[in-house]
Amino acid sequence: MYEFSVPFFNDINTIEQIIRINKTYEKGNITSFFFALPLNAEDRSTFEQVRTFDKFIPDFKSIEDTIKYSQDNNIKFIYLLNSPIGFSPLAKYRDKQQENLSGLLEKLKKVGCYDVRITNYDILNYVSRNFPEFKIHLSTSTEYTMLEQFRNAKKLFPCITEFIPSYEVNKNFHLLKNLRKSMPDTDVELIADEGCINGCPFRIQHPVTFTIPNVSEEEAMEILKAANLYRECYKISGNYIEYLCKAKVIFPWEVDYYGKIDCKKFKLVGRNVVHPELQVRYYDMYLKGIEEPKSLDNVPIKLFLLRYRYAYSILEYKVKDIKKYLPSIKYFIKHGKECHYKCGVECTYCMDKAKKIEQIFKK
């Protein structure tokens, strides 16, 4: 069975909808939630990448019952300690940071949560030494793209139970296949619908932008508004069709190709989703599309692109109309390892597909 992790919803009714979805499908289920306390939460560790201010979640206690309900229904809870920034080198600050982090981890233990997703190795080392009962998932914010990076990280920290490779290697079947062969007992989770552009030059800087201390709502809005670097990549993303052809999105009808190389865990992104009911419908469609690809024929292709999912000005090309003109997953099974050095120079496969689509749909 394919396993999916999705953002946590602090709402029992929404979780019950996801439970019903899980009972509907055999090939894929939502098996874990991921979450970080919002900017206003008084007891967050400050090692989270935070993009939201939520007055309904003032502290960890306000989500305890929902976490327990999720776990009672076989949905694991993963807490995000995925800031690239670690402890301060100054003892007077570091001691307080460690105290805050330990306090949060103790609260996680009390609700039976022993899974954390980490980026910084200073934080990883602290957790593994002082809280060895926790399972460590290495965050995608490490942006690993080489087999040796994964192997060296595992040598240094055998406690790592899961890697989430960079979104950039989603179509590199050679790397993914050898990663599974190299570490068959370590899980690998792939980001199926990342909204960032292919080849974004700011992938490392993005998470740093969202690593900030506890602030007021007014200060939070000011900081998030000022995070212009996060938006710079929009200027180079090209048009919609170009993005559609070059994005490293994993469509539901492609999932079985990953299963063949033993990649069976996927992440659906979107921590600050405004309309959870729309997101849950999307999960339903995605899982159904794995079992019944034809069920997606009349679905707008944009729903699988986080960047354009709620863009109402975008033409809604239906899957059945455009699917056959998209870059083929079979091409990447053979040539995916070449994308990082041939794209746009020796290879124009994706751009040629985009031009062809523009010609066809302009008729």
XYZ file of C-alpha atoms in Angstrom:
363
model
C 0.000 0.000 0.000
C 1.127 3.564 -0.718
C 1.359 5.790 2.355
C 0.738 9.529 2.333
C 1.539 12.241 4.846
C -0.547 15.427 4.798
C -0.854 18.586 6.920
C -2.503 18.170 10.309
C -6.014 19.538 10.795
C -6.988 20.540 14.327
C -10.581 19.578 13.648
C -12.213 16.241 14.475
C -14.756 16.486 11.650
C -12.020 16.960 9.043
C -10.051 14.054 10.469
C -13.168 11.873 10.322
C -13.478 12.702 6.618
C -9.894 11.520 6.090
C -10.623 8.335 8.053
C -13.575 7.657 5.740
C -11.360 8.236 2.710
C -8.844 5.722 4.060
C -11.569 3.094 4.357
C -12.516 3.681 0.716
C -9.198 2.894 -0.960
C -6.883 -0.107 -0.847
C -3.842 1.070 -2.820
C -3.222 4.316 -0.933
C -3.998 5.704 2.536
C -3.179 8.825 4.549
C -1.097 7.395 7.373
C 0.485 10.467 8.988
C -0.064 14.147 9.737
C 2.742 16.702 9.980
C 2.497 19.931 11.945
C 4.351 22.809 13.620
C 2.867 25.133 16.231
C 1.965 28.584 14.828
C 3.876 31.806 15.422
C 1.747 32.795 18.385
C 2.021 29.507 20.311
C 3.732 30.275 23.604
C 5.396 26.886 23.974
C 6.769 26.195 20.508
C 10.486 25.484 20.345
C 11.334 28.205 17.736
C 13.047 25.498 15.668
C 9.963 25.175 13.485
C 9.483 26.580 10.002
C 6.310 28.532 10.649
C 4.083 30.206 8.065
C 0.917 30.825 10.072
C -0.574 32.735 12.976
C -3.533 30.876 14.463
C -5.317 32.370 17.454
C -7.235 29.101 17.881
C -3.967 27.290 18.636
C -2.374 29.329 21.452
C -0.351 26.389 22.811
C 0.325 22.670 22.506
C -2.498 21.777 24.880
C -5.035 23.092 22.360
C -4.161 20.311 19.894
C -3.641 17.390 22.305
C -7.122 15.888 21.928
C -6.978 16.054 18.135
C -3.560 14.395 18.061
C -4.830 11.576 20.274
C -7.916 11.133 18.099
C -5.731 10.876 14.994
C -3.434 8.322 16.586
C -6.388 6.287 17.876
C -7.467 6.027 14.243
C -4.052 4.874 12.964
C -2.849 8.243 11.682
C 0.609 9.063 13.016
C 1.498 12.596 14.153
C 4.885 14.013 13.061
C 6.084 17.243 14.654
C 8.186 19.561 12.496
C 11.447 20.734 14.013
C 12.625 21.502 10.496
C 14.396 24.828 10.869
C 17.810 24.907 9.165
C 19.011 27.013 12.105
C 20.313 25.271 15.219
C 21.184 26.307 18.751
C 22.939 29.567 19.458
C 26.701 29.172 20.037
C 26.288 31.409 23.120
C 25.544 29.436 26.274
C 23.172 32.045 27.748
C 20.855 31.616 24.760
C 21.525 27.948 24.051
C 20.525 26.807 27.546
C 17.129 28.470 27.220
C 16.645 27.056 23.708
C 17.405 23.539 24.927
C 15.014 24.012 27.827
C 12.225 25.063 25.415
C 12.923 22.185 23.051
C 13.006 19.619 25.862
C 9.737 20.964 27.220
C 8.037 20.530 23.865
C 9.416 17.016 23.380
C 8.118 16.015 26.823
C 4.650 17.238 25.801
C 4.849 15.191 22.611
C 5.749 12.101 24.649
C 2.730 12.572 26.899
C 0.373 12.292 23.917
C 2.243 9.297 22.501
C 3.976 11.152 19.669
C 7.523 9.974 19.037
C 8.112 11.210 15.481
C 9.927 14.449 14.606
C 11.106 15.835 11.298
C 14.466 17.632 11.572
C 16.783 19.597 9.269
C 19.592 20.940 11.461
C 22.157 18.414 12.708
C 22.718 20.296 15.964
C 19.044 19.725 16.770
C 19.206 16.143 15.482
C 22.199 15.396 17.694
C 20.485 16.873 20.753
C 17.280 14.905 20.217
C 19.048 11.621 19.460
C 21.239 11.908 22.576
C 18.645 13.131 25.053
C 15.465 11.640 23.624
C 16.591 8.410 21.900
C 13.016 7.076 21.930
C 12.079 9.536 19.155
C 12.105 8.485 15.505
C 13.904 11.023 13.347
C 12.685 11.861 9.856
C 15.254 13.964 7.985
C 13.493 16.943 6.414
C 13.502 17.750 2.710
C 14.994 21.117 3.700
C 18.380 19.408 3.683
C 17.899 19.436 -0.122
C 19.877 16.242 -0.712
C 20.316 15.315 -4.371
C 23.267 12.875 -4.236
C 23.362 9.270 -3.088
C 26.526 9.921 -1.086
C 24.801 12.671 0.909
C 22.183 10.217 2.142
C 24.787 7.557 2.914
C 27.047 9.928 4.840
C 24.144 11.290 6.872
C 23.148 7.735 7.787
C 26.719 6.893 8.792
C 26.875 9.904 11.101
C 23.373 9.387 12.473
C 22.169 5.786 12.223
C 19.082 6.932 14.146
C 17.613 8.504 10.987
C 14.539 6.455 10.106
C 13.408 8.340 7.005
C 14.760 10.637 4.297
C 12.758 13.114 2.244
C 14.899 13.864 -0.820
C 14.909 17.198 -2.571
C 11.902 17.770 -4.800
C 14.418 18.181 -7.633
C 15.133 14.422 -7.787
C 11.520 13.258 -8.101
C 12.095 12.194 -11.703
C 15.618 10.826 -11.159
C 14.649 7.157 -11.087
C 18.295 6.073 -11.171
C 19.042 7.880 -7.918
C 15.817 6.832 -6.201
C 16.244 3.192 -7.170
C 19.798 3.077 -5.822
C 18.804 4.969 -2.683
C 16.275 2.250 -1.883
C 18.848 -0.458 -2.680
C 21.516 1.241 -0.582
C 19.326 1.651 2.527
C 16.368 -0.712 2.272
C 15.585 -0.381 5.990
C 15.381 3.429 5.893
C 12.140 4.932 4.583
C 12.096 7.376 1.684
C 9.227 9.839 1.280
C 8.775 11.854 -1.926
C 7.058 15.243 -2.185
C 4.306 14.633 -4.719
C 3.015 18.173 -5.280
C 5.576 20.769 -4.184
C 4.568 24.231 -5.361
C 8.067 25.590 -5.935
C 9.541 25.884 -9.415
C 11.948 23.422 -10.978
C 15.482 24.650 -10.319
C 14.511 27.275 -7.736
C 17.692 29.135 -6.682
C 16.230 29.952 -3.266
C 15.363 26.493 -1.945
C 17.840 26.776 0.948
C 16.876 30.367 1.792
C 13.121 29.751 1.826
C 13.042 27.795 5.107
C 15.379 30.288 6.798
C 12.850 33.028 6.013
C 10.231 31.246 8.096
C 12.383 30.496 11.128
C 11.550 33.312 13.517
C 10.943 33.688 17.283
C 7.561 34.015 18.970
C 5.938 37.281 17.942
C 2.631 39.112 18.120
C 0.094 38.822 15.329
C 0.997 42.275 14.035
C 4.712 41.425 14.041
C 4.044 38.072 12.349
C 2.175 39.702 9.483
C 4.967 42.263 9.113
C 7.647 39.576 8.963
C 5.753 37.380 6.502
C 4.968 40.366 4.288
C 8.640 41.329 4.266
C 9.754 37.842 3.173
C 10.204 39.005 -0.416
C 12.886 36.444 -1.162
C 10.234 33.745 -0.914
C 8.374 35.348 -3.787
C 11.313 36.092 -6.078
C 11.112 32.699 -7.794
C 7.683 33.646 -9.153
C 9.464 36.044 -11.502
C 11.283 33.208 -13.262
C 8.600 30.530 -13.203
C 7.561 31.055 -16.834
C 4.007 30.589 -18.022
C 1.481 28.044 -16.791
C 2.067 25.478 -19.547
C 5.836 25.678 -19.141
C 5.471 25.158 -15.387
C 3.120 22.235 -15.964
C 5.665 20.493 -18.184
C 8.781 21.215 -16.118
C 7.411 20.740 -12.588
C 8.533 17.643 -10.712
C 4.962 16.818 -9.713
C 4.059 13.153 -9.241
C 0.602 12.635 -10.724
C -1.642 9.870 -9.343
C -1.370 7.828 -12.531
C 2.430 7.839 -12.131
C 2.579 6.501 -8.572
C 2.766 2.839 -9.624
C 6.020 3.540 -11.496
C 7.554 4.608 -8.165
C 6.148 1.535 -6.466
C 8.163 -0.595 -8.873
C 11.403 0.835 -7.433
C 10.099 0.445 -3.849
C 9.226 4.119 -3.317
C 5.868 3.855 -1.587
C 5.680 6.888 0.684
C 4.586 10.333 -0.482
C 3.927 13.761 0.968
C 1.124 16.117 -0.081
C 2.097 19.657 0.901
C 0.200 22.743 2.050
C 0.567 23.582 5.746
C -1.316 26.872 5.555
C -4.331 25.683 3.575
C -7.141 28.238 3.757
C -9.964 25.857 2.839
C -9.403 22.407 4.410
C -12.565 21.018 2.798
C -11.057 21.672 -0.655
C -7.809 20.045 0.393
C -9.593 16.944 1.686
C -11.492 16.637 -1.609
C -8.139 16.823 -3.362
C -6.786 13.961 -1.198
C -9.850 11.919 -2.101
C -9.324 12.569 -5.809
C -5.617 11.786 -5.628
C -6.071 8.432 -3.892
C -8.939 7.477 -6.184
C -6.773 8.414 -9.173
C -4.162 5.852 -8.138
C -6.734 3.044 -8.199
C -8.867 4.360 -11.057
C -6.882 6.742 -13.310
C -9.885 7.182 -15.608
C -11.806 8.736 -12.708
C -9.666 11.853 -13.174
C -10.507 12.370 -16.839
C -12.754 15.385 -16.245
C -10.702 16.878 -13.411
C -8.764 20.110 -14.154
C -5.050 19.297 -14.352
C -4.287 22.402 -12.269
C -5.630 20.692 -9.130
C -2.387 18.675 -8.970
C -0.254 21.839 -9.019
C -0.213 23.554 -5.629
C 0.961 26.806 -7.196
C -2.079 26.990 -9.470
C -4.649 24.884 -7.598
C -6.707 27.867 -6.451
C -5.832 30.243 -9.310
C -9.167 31.004 -10.917
C -7.658 32.901 -13.852
C -5.923 29.745 -15.158
C -7.524 27.805 -18.008
C -8.869 24.556 -16.649
C -7.452 21.988 -19.058
C -9.032 18.647 -18.238
C -6.786 15.665 -17.538
C -8.229 13.639 -20.430
C -7.470 16.466 -22.882
C -3.923 17.322 -21.879
C -2.481 14.203 -20.243
C -1.259 12.607 -23.481
C 0.733 15.734 -24.385
C 2.587 16.034 -21.086
C 6.181 14.814 -20.630
C 6.037 11.035 -20.236
C 7.137 9.427 -16.980
C 8.705 6.706 -19.131
C 11.098 9.280 -20.569
C 12.338 10.124 -17.076
C 12.670 6.495 -16.077
C 15.308 6.334 -18.805
C 16.720 9.878 -18.802
C 15.789 11.403 -15.430
C 19.382 11.316 -14.170
C 20.338 13.748 -16.969
C 17.952 16.556 -16.011
C 20.371 18.285 -13.660
C 23.015 18.857 -16.343
C 21.319 18.650 -19.763
C 18.105 20.625 -19.280
C 17.763 23.494 -21.748
C 21.124 22.797 -23.403
C 21.464 19.239 -24.634
C 17.849 18.373 -23.861
C 14.720 20.415 -24.648
C 12.214 17.585 -24.177
C 9.989 19.368 -21.625
C 10.109 22.721 -23.412
C 9.217 21.040 -26.702
C 6.225 19.453 -24.980
C 5.154 22.857 -23.659
C 5.373 24.431 -27.117
C 3.370 21.575 -28.599
C 0.640 21.988 -25.990
C 0.448 25.731 -26.639
C 0.074 25.097 -30.363
C -2.652 22.493 -29.905
C -4.760 24.403 -27.426
C -4.523 27.692 -29.317
C -6.359 26.172 -32.268
